[in-house]
Every structure is written in structure tokens, then in C-alpha cells.
Short mmCIF file of C-alpha atoms (C1' of nucleotides) in Angstrom, two decimals:
data_model
loop_
_atom_site.label_atom_id
_atom_site.label_comp_id
_atom_site.label_asym_id
_atom_site.label_seq_id
_atom_site.Cartn_x
_atom_site.Cartn_y
_atom_site.Cartn_z
CA MET A 13 -37.75 -3.47 -70.71
CA LEU A 14 -36.16 -0.60 -68.88
CA ASP A 15 -33.22 1.29 -70.29
CA ILE A 16 -30.07 -0.19 -68.75
CA LYS A 17 -28.55 3.29 -68.91
CA LEU A 18 -31.24 4.54 -66.56
CA LEU A 19 -30.31 1.82 -64.07
CA ARG A 20 -26.66 2.82 -64.29
CA GLN A 21 -27.36 6.52 -63.91
CA ASP A 22 -29.87 6.48 -61.10
CA PRO A 23 -30.27 3.05 -59.52
CA ASP A 24 -31.82 4.49 -56.37
CA ALA A 25 -34.63 6.23 -58.24
CA VAL A 26 -35.40 3.05 -60.19
CA THR A 27 -35.42 0.96 -57.02
CA ALA A 28 -37.71 3.45 -55.31
CA ALA A 29 -40.13 3.55 -58.25
CA LEU A 30 -40.28 -0.24 -58.48
CA ALA A 31 -40.83 -0.54 -54.75
CA LYS A 32 -44.16 1.26 -55.17
CA ARG A 33 -45.44 -1.81 -56.99
CA GLY A 34 -45.07 -3.83 -53.82
CA GLY A 35 -42.68 -6.54 -54.96
CA ALA A 36 -38.96 -6.81 -54.31
CA PHE A 37 -36.82 -6.02 -57.31
CA SER A 38 -33.05 -6.04 -57.24
CA VAL A 39 -31.36 -3.45 -59.39
CA GLU A 40 -28.00 -4.22 -57.83
CA ALA A 41 -27.70 -7.71 -59.27
CA ILE A 42 -28.40 -6.31 -62.70
CA LEU A 43 -25.74 -3.64 -62.42
CA GLU A 44 -23.26 -6.23 -61.30
CA GLU A 45 -23.92 -8.37 -64.38
CA ASP A 46 -23.80 -5.25 -66.53
CA GLY A 47 -20.36 -4.34 -65.20
CA LYS A 48 -19.11 -7.87 -65.77
CA ARG A 49 -20.46 -7.86 -69.27
CA ARG A 50 -18.84 -4.59 -70.25
CA ALA A 51 -15.44 -5.65 -68.97
CA LEU A 52 -15.63 -8.95 -70.85
CA VAL A 53 -16.85 -7.34 -74.06
CA HIS A 54 -14.05 -4.81 -73.94
CA GLU A 55 -11.42 -7.48 -73.45
CA MET A 56 -12.86 -9.67 -76.20
CA GLU A 57 -13.03 -6.84 -78.70
CA GLN A 58 -9.44 -5.84 -78.11
CA LEU A 59 -8.33 -9.38 -78.87
CA ARG A 60 -10.48 -9.42 -81.97
CA ALA A 61 -8.93 -6.19 -83.16
CA GLU A 62 -5.54 -7.79 -82.72
CA GLN A 63 -6.66 -10.84 -84.61
CA ASN A 64 -8.08 -8.81 -87.47
CA VAL A 65 -4.83 -6.93 -87.92
CA ALA A 66 -2.83 -10.15 -87.91
CA SER A 67 -5.18 -11.90 -90.33
CA GLN A 68 -4.86 -9.08 -92.79
CA ALA A 69 -1.10 -9.26 -92.55
CA ILE A 70 -1.26 -13.00 -93.21
CA GLY A 71 -3.45 -12.41 -96.22
CA ALA A 72 -1.03 -9.83 -97.57
CA ALA A 73 1.96 -12.08 -96.96
CA LYS A 74 0.34 -15.00 -98.74
CA LYS A 75 -0.47 -12.80 -101.67
CA ALA A 76 3.20 -11.80 -101.83
CA LYS A 77 4.13 -15.52 -101.69
CA GLU A 78 5.85 -15.04 -98.35
CA ASP A 79 5.88 -17.58 -95.56
CA ALA A 80 3.20 -16.80 -92.98
CA SER A 81 3.28 -19.97 -90.93
CA GLU A 82 4.81 -18.26 -87.91
CA ALA A 83 2.13 -15.60 -87.85
CA ILE A 84 -0.56 -18.24 -88.29
CA ALA A 85 0.82 -20.26 -85.39
CA ALA A 86 0.84 -17.14 -83.21
CA MET A 87 -2.84 -16.58 -83.92
CA LYS A 88 -3.84 -20.05 -82.80
CA GLY A 89 -3.58 -19.09 -79.14
CA ILE A 90 -5.58 -15.90 -79.47
CA LYS A 91 -8.38 -17.81 -81.11
CA ASP A 92 -8.97 -19.95 -78.05
CA LYS A 93 -8.83 -16.94 -75.75
CA ILE A 94 -11.47 -15.21 -77.84
CA ALA A 95 -13.63 -18.31 -77.87
CA ALA A 96 -13.43 -18.54 -74.07
CA LEU A 97 -14.39 -14.88 -73.69
CA GLU A 98 -17.23 -15.28 -76.16
CA GLU A 99 -18.62 -18.07 -74.07
CA GLN A 100 -18.43 -15.94 -70.93
CA VAL A 101 -20.07 -12.99 -72.65
CA ARG A 102 -22.86 -15.24 -73.86
CA THR A 103 -23.53 -16.51 -70.35
CA VAL A 104 -23.45 -13.09 -68.72
CA ASP A 105 -25.52 -11.59 -71.52
CA ALA A 106 -28.22 -14.22 -71.15
CA MET A 107 -28.31 -13.66 -67.42
CA LEU A 108 -28.49 -9.88 -67.81
CA THR A 109 -31.23 -10.04 -70.43
CA ASP A 110 -33.29 -12.40 -68.32
CA LEU A 111 -32.98 -10.14 -65.27
CA LEU A 112 -33.98 -7.10 -67.31
CA LEU A 113 -36.95 -8.88 -68.88
CA ARG A 114 -38.26 -9.72 -65.43
CA LEU A 115 -38.21 -6.10 -64.30
CA PRO A 116 -41.60 -4.40 -64.70
CA ASN A 117 -42.17 -0.90 -66.00
CA LEU A 118 -41.86 2.08 -63.66
CA PRO A 119 -45.23 3.38 -62.43
CA ASP A 120 -45.93 6.94 -63.53
CA GLU A 121 -45.74 9.72 -60.93
CA SER A 122 -49.43 10.49 -61.32
CA LEU A 123 -50.61 7.13 -59.98
CA PRO A 124 -52.15 6.82 -56.54
CA GLU A 125 -49.91 4.74 -54.32
CA GLY A 126 -51.25 1.57 -52.81
CA LEU A 127 -50.95 -2.18 -52.81
CA ASP A 128 -54.27 -3.31 -54.25
CA GLU A 129 -57.41 -2.19 -56.05
CA ARG A 130 -58.76 -0.46 -52.96
CA ALA A 131 -56.25 2.33 -53.63
CA ASN A 132 -57.43 2.88 -57.20
CA ARG A 133 -58.68 6.39 -57.88
CA GLU A 134 -62.09 7.13 -59.40
CA GLU A 135 -61.72 9.74 -62.16
CA ARG A 136 -65.30 10.11 -63.36
CA VAL A 137 -68.66 8.39 -63.58
CA TRP A 138 -70.89 8.38 -66.64
CA GLY A 139 -74.60 7.60 -66.82
CA GLU A 140 -77.17 6.77 -64.18
CA VAL A 141 -77.18 3.52 -62.31
CA PRO A 142 -80.60 2.09 -63.25
CA GLU A 143 -83.30 1.33 -60.67
CA TYR A 144 -85.77 -1.48 -61.08
CA ASP A 145 -89.21 -2.04 -59.66
CA PHE A 146 -88.44 -5.76 -59.74
CA GLU A 147 -85.56 -7.93 -58.65
CA PRO A 148 -82.99 -7.76 -61.50
CA LYS A 149 -81.58 -11.07 -62.65
CA ASP A 150 -77.95 -11.65 -63.49
CA HIS A 151 -76.86 -12.55 -67.02
CA VAL A 152 -76.69 -16.26 -66.26
CA ALA A 153 -80.35 -16.42 -65.28
CA LEU A 154 -81.34 -14.12 -68.13
CA GLY A 155 -79.26 -16.02 -70.67
CA GLU A 156 -80.54 -19.42 -69.64
CA ASP A 157 -84.17 -18.32 -69.35
CA LEU A 158 -83.97 -16.74 -72.81
CA ASN A 159 -82.13 -19.80 -74.15
CA ILE A 160 -79.29 -17.71 -75.57
CA LEU A 161 -76.41 -18.71 -73.25
CA ASP A 162 -75.62 -22.31 -72.39
CA PHE A 163 -72.89 -22.91 -69.82
CA GLU A 164 -73.75 -26.54 -69.18
CA CYS A 165 -73.38 -27.51 -72.79
CA ALA A 166 -70.07 -25.61 -73.03
CA ALA A 167 -68.87 -27.59 -70.02
CA LYS A 168 -69.74 -30.78 -71.89
CA LEU A 169 -67.99 -29.59 -75.04
CA THR A 170 -64.89 -28.33 -73.28
CA GLY A 171 -64.98 -27.75 -69.54
CA ALA A 172 -65.47 -25.07 -66.94
CA ARG A 173 -65.15 -21.39 -67.86
CA PHE A 174 -66.55 -21.66 -71.37
CA CYS A 175 -69.85 -20.53 -72.83
CA LEU A 176 -72.00 -21.51 -75.78
CA GLY A 177 -73.86 -18.61 -77.35
CA LYS A 178 -77.09 -19.60 -79.01
CA GLY A 179 -79.45 -17.86 -81.44
CA ALA A 180 -79.92 -14.20 -80.52
CA GLY A 181 -77.15 -14.57 -77.93
CA ALA A 182 -74.63 -15.57 -80.57
CA ARG A 183 -75.83 -12.82 -82.83
CA LEU A 184 -75.69 -10.22 -80.07
CA GLU A 185 -72.04 -11.03 -79.50
CA ARG A 186 -71.36 -10.63 -83.22
CA ALA A 187 -73.36 -7.40 -83.31
CA LEU A 188 -71.27 -5.94 -80.51
CA ILE A 189 -68.04 -6.86 -82.30
CA ASN A 190 -69.27 -5.17 -85.45
CA LEU A 191 -70.48 -2.06 -83.65
CA MET A 192 -67.12 -1.66 -81.92
CA LEU A 193 -65.05 -2.21 -85.05
CA ASP A 194 -67.28 0.11 -87.07
CA MET A 195 -66.96 2.91 -84.53
CA HIS A 196 -63.20 2.56 -84.18
CA THR A 197 -62.55 2.37 -87.91
CA GLY A 198 -65.32 4.73 -88.97
CA THR A 199 -65.11 7.60 -86.51
CA HIS A 200 -62.01 7.04 -84.35
CA GLY A 201 -59.51 6.62 -87.17
CA TYR A 202 -58.19 3.12 -86.52
CA THR A 203 -57.15 0.61 -89.17
CA GLU A 204 -58.68 -2.82 -88.74
CA MET A 205 -56.37 -5.82 -88.43
CA LEU A 206 -57.22 -9.51 -88.31
CA PRO A 207 -54.13 -11.14 -86.81
CA PRO A 208 -53.25 -14.77 -86.15
CA PHE A 209 -54.75 -16.09 -82.92
CA MET A 210 -51.51 -17.91 -82.15
CA VAL A 211 -48.13 -16.26 -81.80
CA ASN A 212 -44.56 -17.41 -81.19
CA SER A 213 -42.46 -16.85 -78.07
CA ASP A 214 -40.68 -13.82 -79.52
CA SER A 215 -44.02 -12.02 -79.80
CA MET A 216 -45.01 -13.02 -76.27
CA ARG A 217 -41.73 -11.63 -75.00
CA GLY A 218 -42.18 -8.44 -76.97
CA THR A 219 -45.31 -7.39 -75.12
CA GLY A 220 -44.25 -8.71 -71.72
CA GLN A 221 -46.15 -12.00 -71.28
CA LEU A 222 -42.86 -13.90 -71.29
CA PRO A 223 -40.69 -14.89 -69.57
CA LYS A 224 -42.52 -14.17 -66.32
CA PHE A 225 -46.14 -15.07 -67.01
CA ALA A 226 -45.99 -18.24 -69.08
CA GLU A 227 -48.48 -19.97 -66.82
CA ASP A 228 -51.19 -17.41 -67.61
CA SER A 229 -51.40 -18.44 -71.25
CA PHE A 230 -52.07 -21.62 -73.22
CA LYS A 231 -49.23 -23.12 -75.19
CA ILE A 232 -49.77 -25.50 -78.08
CA GLU A 233 -48.03 -28.76 -77.37
CA ASP A 234 -44.90 -29.59 -79.39
CA THR A 235 -44.76 -26.15 -80.98
CA ASP A 236 -43.52 -22.67 -80.16
CA TYR A 237 -47.07 -21.36 -80.56
CA TRP A 238 -49.15 -19.70 -77.88
CA LEU A 239 -52.88 -18.93 -77.95
CA ILE A 240 -53.02 -15.16 -77.71
CA PRO A 241 -54.18 -13.84 -74.32
CA THR A 242 -55.07 -10.55 -76.03
CA ALA A 243 -54.84 -9.01 -79.51
CA GLU A 244 -52.28 -6.65 -78.00
CA VAL A 245 -49.69 -9.38 -78.54
CA PRO A 246 -49.95 -9.94 -82.29
CA VAL A 247 -50.92 -6.36 -83.11
CA THR A 248 -48.09 -4.71 -81.14
CA ASN A 249 -45.64 -7.18 -82.65
CA ILE A 250 -46.66 -6.20 -86.18
CA HIS A 251 -43.84 -3.67 -86.07
CA ARG A 252 -41.36 -5.71 -84.02
CA ASP A 253 -37.76 -5.17 -85.17
CA GLU A 254 -38.76 -2.32 -87.44
CA ILE A 255 -37.66 1.27 -87.81
CA LEU A 256 -40.72 3.30 -88.78
CA LYS A 257 -40.63 6.58 -90.61
CA ASP A 258 -41.50 9.66 -88.60
CA ALA A 259 -44.27 10.40 -91.09
CA ASP A 260 -45.82 6.97 -90.39
CA LEU A 261 -46.68 8.00 -86.84
CA PRO A 262 -49.05 7.88 -85.13
CA LEU A 263 -50.37 4.44 -86.12
CA TYR A 264 -53.80 3.38 -84.86
CA TYR A 265 -54.79 -0.27 -85.16
CA THR A 266 -57.90 -2.08 -83.99
CA ALA A 267 -58.52 -5.79 -84.03
CA TYR A 268 -61.17 -8.26 -83.05
CA THR A 269 -59.81 -11.53 -81.68
CA PRO A 270 -60.79 -14.19 -79.22
CA CYS A 271 -58.52 -14.17 -76.17
CA PHE A 272 -57.36 -17.25 -74.31
CA ARG A 273 -56.34 -17.21 -70.67
CA SER A 274 -55.54 -20.03 -68.32
CA GLU A 275 -56.80 -18.02 -65.33
CA ALA A 276 -54.24 -19.84 -63.22
CA GLY A 277 -54.50 -18.59 -59.68
CA SER A 278 -58.07 -17.34 -60.00
CA HIS A 279 -59.74 -20.54 -58.82
CA GLY A 280 -63.03 -19.84 -57.19
CA LYS A 281 -63.11 -16.27 -58.49
CA ASP A 282 -66.01 -15.26 -60.75
CA THR A 283 -66.90 -18.89 -61.36
CA ARG A 284 -70.48 -18.06 -62.28
CA GLY A 285 -71.30 -16.90 -65.77
CA MET A 286 -69.15 -15.42 -68.45
CA ILE A 287 -67.27 -12.78 -66.46
CA ARG A 288 -64.04 -14.79 -66.29
CA GLN A 289 -63.64 -17.34 -69.05
CA HIS A 290 -60.80 -19.24 -70.66
CA GLN A 291 -61.92 -17.83 -74.00
CA PHE A 292 -63.56 -14.49 -74.63
CA ASN A 293 -63.92 -12.05 -77.47
CA LYS A 294 -62.34 -8.64 -77.39
CA VAL A 295 -61.90 -5.68 -79.69
CA GLU A 296 -58.53 -4.13 -79.00
CA MET A 297 -57.04 -0.75 -79.88
CA VAL A 298 -53.28 -0.38 -80.26
CA LYS A 299 -51.33 2.81 -80.95
CA PHE A 300 -47.73 3.48 -81.92
CA VAL A 301 -46.92 7.12 -81.21
CA ARG A 302 -44.12 9.62 -80.80
CA PRO A 303 -42.88 9.78 -77.19
CA GLU A 304 -44.06 13.34 -76.61
CA ASP A 305 -47.61 12.43 -77.65
CA SER A 306 -48.22 9.30 -75.63
CA TRP A 307 -49.96 10.80 -72.60
CA HIS A 308 -52.41 12.71 -74.75
CA GLU A 309 -52.91 9.64 -76.94
CA LEU A 310 -53.75 7.55 -73.87
CA GLU A 311 -56.53 9.99 -72.98
CA LYS A 312 -57.88 9.83 -76.51
CA LEU A 313 -57.77 6.05 -76.63
CA THR A 314 -59.58 5.85 -73.31
CA GLN A 315 -62.26 8.16 -74.68
CA ASN A 316 -62.58 5.90 -77.74
CA ALA A 317 -63.36 2.99 -75.42
CA GLU A 318 -65.78 5.14 -73.42
CA ALA A 319 -67.56 6.10 -76.63
CA ILE A 320 -68.69 2.49 -77.07
CA LEU A 321 -70.21 2.38 -73.60
CA GLN A 322 -71.87 5.73 -74.21
CA ALA A 323 -73.28 4.55 -77.54
CA LEU A 324 -74.72 1.55 -75.71
CA LYS A 325 -75.91 3.85 -72.89
CA LEU A 326 -74.24 1.67 -70.27
CA PRO A 327 -73.28 3.40 -67.01
CA TYR A 328 -69.61 3.19 -66.15
CA ARG A 329 -66.81 4.78 -64.21
CA VAL A 330 -63.16 5.41 -64.99
CA MET A 331 -60.53 4.31 -62.50
CA THR A 332 -56.82 5.06 -62.39
CA LEU A 333 -55.02 1.95 -61.21
CA CYS A 334 -52.80 2.43 -58.21
CA THR A 335 -49.11 1.46 -58.21
CA GLY A 336 -49.77 -1.97 -56.74
CA ASP A 337 -52.61 -2.89 -59.10
CA LEU A 338 -50.76 -1.83 -62.24
CA GLY A 339 -49.94 -4.44 -64.89
CA PHE A 340 -46.36 -5.55 -65.44
CA SER A 341 -45.60 -3.62 -68.64
CA ALA A 342 -47.72 -0.51 -68.04
CA ALA A 343 -46.68 2.89 -66.70
CA LYS A 344 -50.27 4.00 -66.25
CA THR A 345 -53.64 2.33 -66.70
CA TYR A 346 -57.24 3.50 -66.76
CA ASP A 347 -59.78 0.79 -66.15
CA LEU A 348 -63.33 1.30 -67.38
CA GLU A 349 -65.80 -0.38 -65.08
CA VAL A 350 -69.34 -0.98 -66.31
CA TRP A 351 -72.33 -1.18 -64.04
CA LEU A 352 -73.71 -4.70 -63.65
CA PRO A 353 -77.15 -4.78 -61.97
CA GLY A 354 -76.85 -8.56 -61.48
CA GLN A 355 -73.81 -8.03 -59.28
CA ASN A 356 -74.85 -4.62 -58.01
CA ALA A 357 -71.31 -3.50 -58.75
CA PHE A 358 -69.00 -1.89 -61.28
CA ARG A 359 -66.87 -4.47 -63.12
CA GLU A 360 -63.85 -4.01 -65.35
CA ILE A 361 -64.70 -3.99 -69.03
CA SER A 362 -61.69 -2.22 -70.47
CA SER A 363 -58.12 -1.52 -69.53
CA CYS A 364 -56.29 1.32 -71.30
CA SER A 365 -52.56 1.67 -70.76
CA ASN A 366 -49.55 3.71 -71.70
CA PHE A 367 -46.45 1.55 -71.84
CA LEU A 368 -44.12 4.40 -72.79
CA ASP A 369 -41.07 2.81 -74.45
CA TYR A 370 -41.17 -0.34 -72.30
CA GLN A 371 -42.74 -2.63 -74.90
CA ALA A 372 -40.98 -0.84 -77.75
CA ARG A 373 -37.65 -1.70 -76.15
CA ARG A 374 -38.60 -5.33 -75.73
CA ALA A 375 -40.02 -5.65 -79.22
CA ASN A 376 -37.43 -3.28 -80.71
CA ILE A 377 -39.95 -0.94 -82.34
CA ARG A 378 -38.34 2.33 -83.34
CA PHE A 379 -38.83 5.33 -85.59
CA LYS A 380 -36.44 7.77 -87.14
CA ARG A 381 -36.76 11.52 -87.40
CA ASP A 382 -33.16 12.66 -86.92
CA LYS A 383 -29.93 10.74 -87.12
CA LYS A 384 -30.57 8.28 -84.37
CA PRO A 385 -33.55 5.94 -84.25
CA GLU A 386 -35.78 6.39 -81.18
CA PHE A 387 -38.16 3.98 -79.52
CA VAL A 388 -41.83 4.63 -80.15
CA HIS A 389 -44.34 4.65 -77.34
CA THR A 390 -47.07 2.02 -77.36
CA ILE A 391 -50.56 2.40 -75.96
CA ASN A 392 -53.38 -0.05 -75.97
CA GLY A 393 -56.78 -0.69 -74.52
CA SER A 394 -59.84 -2.84 -74.82
CA GLY A 395 -62.54 -1.30 -76.85
CA LEU A 396 -64.18 -3.38 -75.37
CA ALA A 397 -64.20 -6.83 -73.82
CA VAL A 398 -67.13 -8.18 -75.83
CA GLY A 399 -68.28 -10.93 -73.48
CA ARG A 400 -68.55 -8.56 -70.55
CA THR A 401 -70.28 -6.03 -72.76
CA LEU A 402 -72.87 -8.64 -73.63
CA VAL A 403 -73.30 -9.32 -69.92
CA ALA A 404 -73.77 -5.59 -69.32
CA VAL A 405 -76.32 -5.25 -72.10
CA LEU A 406 -78.36 -8.21 -70.87
CA GLU A 407 -78.36 -7.03 -67.28
CA ASN A 408 -78.89 -3.31 -67.91
CA TYR A 409 -81.56 -3.72 -70.60
CA GLN A 410 -83.61 -6.41 -68.86
CA GLN A 411 -87.35 -5.87 -68.50
CA ALA A 412 -89.82 -6.97 -65.86
CA GLY A 413 -90.97 -10.05 -67.77
CA GLY A 414 -87.43 -11.37 -68.30
CA SER A 415 -87.05 -10.03 -71.81
CA VAL A 416 -84.10 -7.88 -72.88
CA LYS A 417 -84.41 -4.76 -74.98
CA ILE A 418 -81.84 -4.31 -77.73
CA PRO A 419 -80.00 -0.97 -77.44
CA ASP A 420 -80.96 1.32 -80.31
CA VAL A 421 -77.45 1.45 -81.70
CA LEU A 422 -77.35 -2.35 -82.00
CA ARG A 423 -80.65 -2.86 -83.77
CA PRO A 424 -79.26 -2.49 -87.31
CA TYR A 425 -76.75 -5.20 -86.40
CA MET A 426 -79.54 -7.43 -85.08
CA GLY A 427 -81.63 -7.38 -88.22
CA GLY A 428 -83.96 -4.82 -86.70
CA LEU A 429 -84.74 -6.92 -83.64
CA ASP A 430 -85.83 -4.66 -80.77
CA ALA A 431 -85.96 -7.19 -77.94
CA ILE A 432 -85.01 -10.73 -77.04
CA THR A 433 -88.02 -12.37 -75.45
CA PRO A 434 -88.61 -15.75 -73.80
CA SER A 435 -89.80 -18.23 -76.38
"C1'" G B 5 -46.37 -34.72 -95.62
"C1'" G B 6 -42.92 -35.53 -100.36
"C1'" A B 7 -39.60 -33.16 -104.30
"C1'" G B 8 -37.05 -28.87 -106.00
"C1'" A B 9 -35.45 -23.52 -105.88
"C1'" G B 10 -34.22 -19.55 -102.91
"C1'" G B 11 -33.40 -16.05 -98.47
"C1'" U B 12 -27.53 -10.24 -99.31
"C1'" G B 13 -28.28 -2.94 -97.16
"C1'" G B 14 -35.24 1.03 -97.67
"C1'" C B 15 -36.03 -1.81 -102.58
"C1'" C B 16 -33.85 -4.57 -106.90
"C1'" G B 17 -29.46 -7.15 -107.58
"C1'" A B 18 -23.77 -8.75 -107.94
"C1'" G B 19 -20.42 -11.28 -105.06
"C1'" U B 20 -18.56 -18.12 -103.87
"C1'" G B 21 -12.36 -18.17 -98.43
"C1'" G B 22 -8.20 -12.53 -97.68
"C1'" U B 23 -9.10 -3.91 -96.86
"C1'" U B 24 -16.42 -6.64 -99.02
"C1'" G B 25 -20.28 -3.00 -94.48
"C1'" A B 26 -20.40 -5.38 -99.00
"C1'" A B 27 -20.17 -3.75 -106.86
"C1'" G B 28 -24.08 -1.71 -109.83
"C1'" G B 29 -29.00 0.24 -110.16
"C1'" C B 30 -33.48 2.38 -107.90
"C1'" G B 31 -35.17 5.27 -103.91
"C1'" G B 32 -33.81 8.99 -100.02
"C1'" C B 33 -30.84 13.28 -98.50
"C1'" G B 34 -27.38 17.53 -99.71
"C1'" G B 35 -25.25 20.49 -103.62
"C1'" C B 36 -24.45 22.41 -108.78
"C1'" C B 37 -27.33 23.88 -113.01
"C1'" U B 38 -32.49 26.56 -113.65
"C1'" C B 39 -36.92 32.16 -113.25
"C1'" G B 40 -38.82 27.43 -111.27
"C1'" A B 41 -39.21 22.25 -112.29
"C1'" A B 42 -37.68 17.94 -114.98
"C1'" A B 43 -33.38 15.89 -116.99
"C1'" G B 44 -28.21 15.82 -116.17
"C1'" C B 45 -23.84 16.09 -113.07
"C1'" C B 46 -21.21 15.79 -108.10
"C1'" G B 47 -21.38 14.10 -103.20
"C1'" U B 48 -23.80 11.35 -99.37
"C1'" U B 49 -26.80 7.32 -97.44
"C1'" G B 50 -27.71 0.97 -92.25
"C1'" U B 51 -28.04 -1.00 -87.17
"C1'" G B 52 -26.45 -2.92 -82.32
"C1'" C B 53 -22.69 -3.13 -78.64
"C1'" G B 54 -18.11 -1.26 -76.20
"C1'" G B 55 -14.73 2.92 -75.56
"C1'" U B 56 -14.70 8.06 -75.70
"C1'" U B 57 -13.58 14.84 -75.62
"C1'" C B 58 -20.81 10.95 -76.12
"C1'" C B 59 -22.74 11.50 -81.93
"C1'" C B 60 -17.30 13.71 -83.46
"C1'" C B 61 -14.18 9.76 -83.66
"C1'" C B 62 -12.06 4.73 -82.57
"C1'" G B 63 -12.94 -0.53 -81.96
"C1'" U B 64 -16.20 -4.62 -82.67
"C1'" A B 65 -20.33 -7.37 -84.57
"C1'" C B 66 -24.20 -7.96 -88.12
"C1'" C B 67 -25.27 -10.67 -95.71
"C1'" G B 68 -32.71 -15.44 -92.61
"C1'" G B 69 -31.42 -17.68 -87.19
"C1'" G B 70 -27.97 -20.83 -84.44
"C1'" G B 71 -23.58 -23.88 -84.25
"C1'" G B 72 -18.89 -25.52 -86.70
"C1'" U B 73 -14.20 -25.58 -89.99
"C1'" U B 74 -10.12 -21.77 -90.73
"C1'" C B 75 -4.81 -17.36 -89.02
"C1'" G B 76 -9.19 -15.31 -91.77
"C1'" A B 77 -16.26 -16.86 -93.83
"C1'" A B 78 -21.60 -13.28 -97.07
"C1'" U B 79 -18.55 -17.13 -99.43
"C1'" C B 80 -17.14 -24.12 -97.01
"C1'" C B 81 -19.92 -27.83 -93.44
"C1'" C B 82 -24.21 -29.08 -89.97
"C1'" C B 83 -29.04 -27.94 -87.69
"C1'" C B 84 -33.35 -24.86 -87.65
"C1'" C B 85 -36.80 -21.08 -89.60
"C1'" C B 86 -39.14 -18.63 -93.61
"C1'" U B 87 -40.59 -17.76 -98.91
"C1'" C B 88 -41.64 -19.65 -103.85
"C1'" U B 89 -42.84 -23.84 -107.47
"C1'" C B 90 -44.72 -28.84 -108.25
"C1'" C B 91 -47.15 -33.29 -106.06
"C1'" G B 92 -50.29 -35.10 -102.08
"C1'" C B 93 -54.00 -33.50 -98.58
"C1'" C B 94 -57.50 -30.02 -97.23
"C1'" A B 95 -61.40 -25.10 -95.94
#
RNA sequence: GGAGAGGUGGCCGAGUGGUUGAAGGCGGCGGCCUCGAAAGCCGUUGUGCGGUUCCCCCGUACCGGGGGUUCGAAUCCCCCCCUCUCCGCCA
């Protein structure tokens, strides 16, 4: 959520910044509601002040055994006026809040401007794109030939966009989760969390999934529970409605969770394999930091995600998302794109974002160092999307005969196994 | 799922219709005392919104959440949520 005061002070700057995202956002309507609200609140509070004074006088009179019936009768009218104003304030307030919640974050100045991913800026490339003296297979062919991934069976169990991991495939996924968590907790300084995989609507609103993107997530029927689309939701909301101590900051959390996404609107996109699934595993990193540290902390968090790819020796590049490709709540995002020989392309495997105080405002996460509480800044990123990492390992480590070498760093997690071979 | 108990300020804990934003204690902060510390003593100690000479003050709201009764509600009524105990069920 943006600061309403910023909209009041400089509506033109806000409008201009939002326009870079490509959509049409009306700041004017919000300011109109805001003005209405303030006038109503002022009027209501003046009446209340009057009422409070009168009520005290009535109390005093009754104590002194005096007749207060006239004063009581006089207050009857004011009560209805207040009630009517309360109702109006409620309506305007709800309207204003809804409008504000539907306004995305302002893109940072440093972003390249553009409407879609073609305008994203490449920051750096790591590793060498591998060359093969044979035709490399994609992960679907590899997985099925090795009998470690079964999409057909998953379709029987559930439907499209699911995958059954089998044997070494299941274990490889688990190994990757453990490697990531061990690196983040062991050398990057994060505290591991294991949150609920369902959250309520308040949490979804806190991180920005609601009210605008309800259709992207799965909701459990007859409840207020949502399947989490990312661990960002429960982990960021850990400190919802809290005032942290200055000494508590910065807080670094990491969490493994499955993620559930409806993928509404992506029909026909990435239908093959496990690139785009309704359920996938992810290890997430979430930071709560002081405002002045957030840009530096974003760089560090991005490097923490890169460290996993480097440990696995997977080639990747870092992209800065342009203004039009930026997510709703983010001010700036780096995408890590891993090289996939099966697609002959770089594909997103991590998204690391600085939200500034946007989520903190929504979720009301503050800290106190002087008199007045301040909003923290939140930062998060995938470290990494596990399913896509498994895809990358299979495709990048494939051998001529269809076997897949296990990256050195994963072998301890695989019981010493050095390769997955056709049985 | 059934029965019961309970949710009050950072924490513990009083309060059951009228200066109660809320006693008391703990903790925190400031001061006195001290060579220093502890103990002791004194003072202070929330958040949102609105107004404003913009953190100084004023107003208003907040005692799990939402409605209601009343001139007036932490206190009475209704609904919901959560926690605890017992039973049932279950991993």
C-alpha cells in the first residue's frame, strides 16, 4: 500500500510513476474519497466530543441526585446524527481502502522502462553455457527415460500440471531442498521457518495477493483458507501487526514450502514438463530490514540465491525487470534465469524483490527506534524454485547415454550416488 | 465434533454501566544516591485517525474481532475468532 500522504502531497509524481507500469491508475478518485473521509471524520468527532462532555455532566448530575432527564433527552438527537455519520465514514473508508489496496507499488527509478520482458536489462552472466556432442534431451524425456518423473501418472492422480517424482527423482528434489536450506541457514545467516501451507485472507492481503489477484490462488471451499502461492505469504505475515524492536533488525528467514498456483491465464504456456505446475516446491528467503538498508540487503539476498546456482555449477544470468514486467507489490526485482539446454534458453528460477514499505504498510509491520514507530522494509526472493532447479540439473548434467551426473555438492544428500542411470 | 473455562497495555494481573487509556506489580527509559554497581527512592512509559504553530498540543477511537442496548460500555446482550482443560476422533 502506498502512503496516502504521498498521494496528497504529489499526486502528479505518483501518477507518472504508476504510468510506467503500463496500466491506468486513477489517483484522483482516491484523493476525492480521502477528502470526503476527512471531512466526515472531523464532523463526527466534533459531535462525539460534544456528546462526551454532556454524558459526563449527566453522570455528575445523577451522582448529585439532580434531575438530568432534560440533558438526556437533548443527547438523543445527537446520537442518531453520530450514527449516520459513522455509517458514512464506514462506507467511504471501505471504498478508500479498497482503492488503495488495488494500487501497485511505485517502480524504482533505476528500472529500465518498458512494457514487457523484452525491456528487461541483463546485469551479468555466470558460468559457461555447455556444449554437447550429442542432441541434448529436455527434462521430460530424461525424467521419463530414467523413470524418475511421471507426468502421466500425476495426471491420473490429479490432473494437468502436476508431476510425480519417483525414486532418485524424488530424492533429488529432497536433496536440493536440503542443500538450499543448509546453505541459507549455515552460511547466509537465515533462520529456518516451517510455516502453514494455508493462510487466511488477512495474510493474503498483507503481501498483496488480495484483493486483486484472487483468481491466481486456490481457495479451500467453505473456509477462509488459501493454499499459499509462495512462502512469502506466511513468512512475511509472521510479523503482521507487530512493532519490532530496533535491535531485532535485520531479520532473515528462510522456508521450504510447496507453492500452489492456479496459473489462470497461462493456458497453453509451458504445458510440457514441470516448468509451470499447479504445485511446486520452493525455498524462499524473506528479510525485514531498516529502510536505509533495504537496497543493500536486496543485493545480498540476490547473491544468496546466486550462491546456490554457483554451488550447483549451473550457468545463469541476472536480469533487472523493467517497469512493465515488475510484480504488483515490488519496487525492484532481479530475476535469476538458469540455462536450460532442453529449451536452449535461459528460464526464470528465482525472483528477488525489494518491496520497500509497501508490504509493511499493508501488513502493518513496524519497528521502533525513536518516538514514532516506522514501517520496516521487506525483501524476498526464491532461493530457489526447487522444481526448476531439478529441471536444470537434469538437463545440464545429462550425459551422452541418457544418464545424469549428480553435482558434487549434492552427492552427500544423495547417499553418495554419483549418477542416475537408466535401469 | 461434544462439554466447560478464558481472552485487559511489552509481560503478569485488578476492574463488572459514569474523569478508567484503564489500579497494582514486573520490565523499559530518565533522574537521585554511589568511586562504580546492586539495592532503594522519585519521575516517566501504548497505538491509529483527524486538527494543528506537525510531534508540542487539542480532539477522537482502541480492553480478541464485529454488531447491538444506553445520555454514557472494558463492564450488559448477540454473532464470530482464538487459547486452555476434559471427552470423542485421529497422525
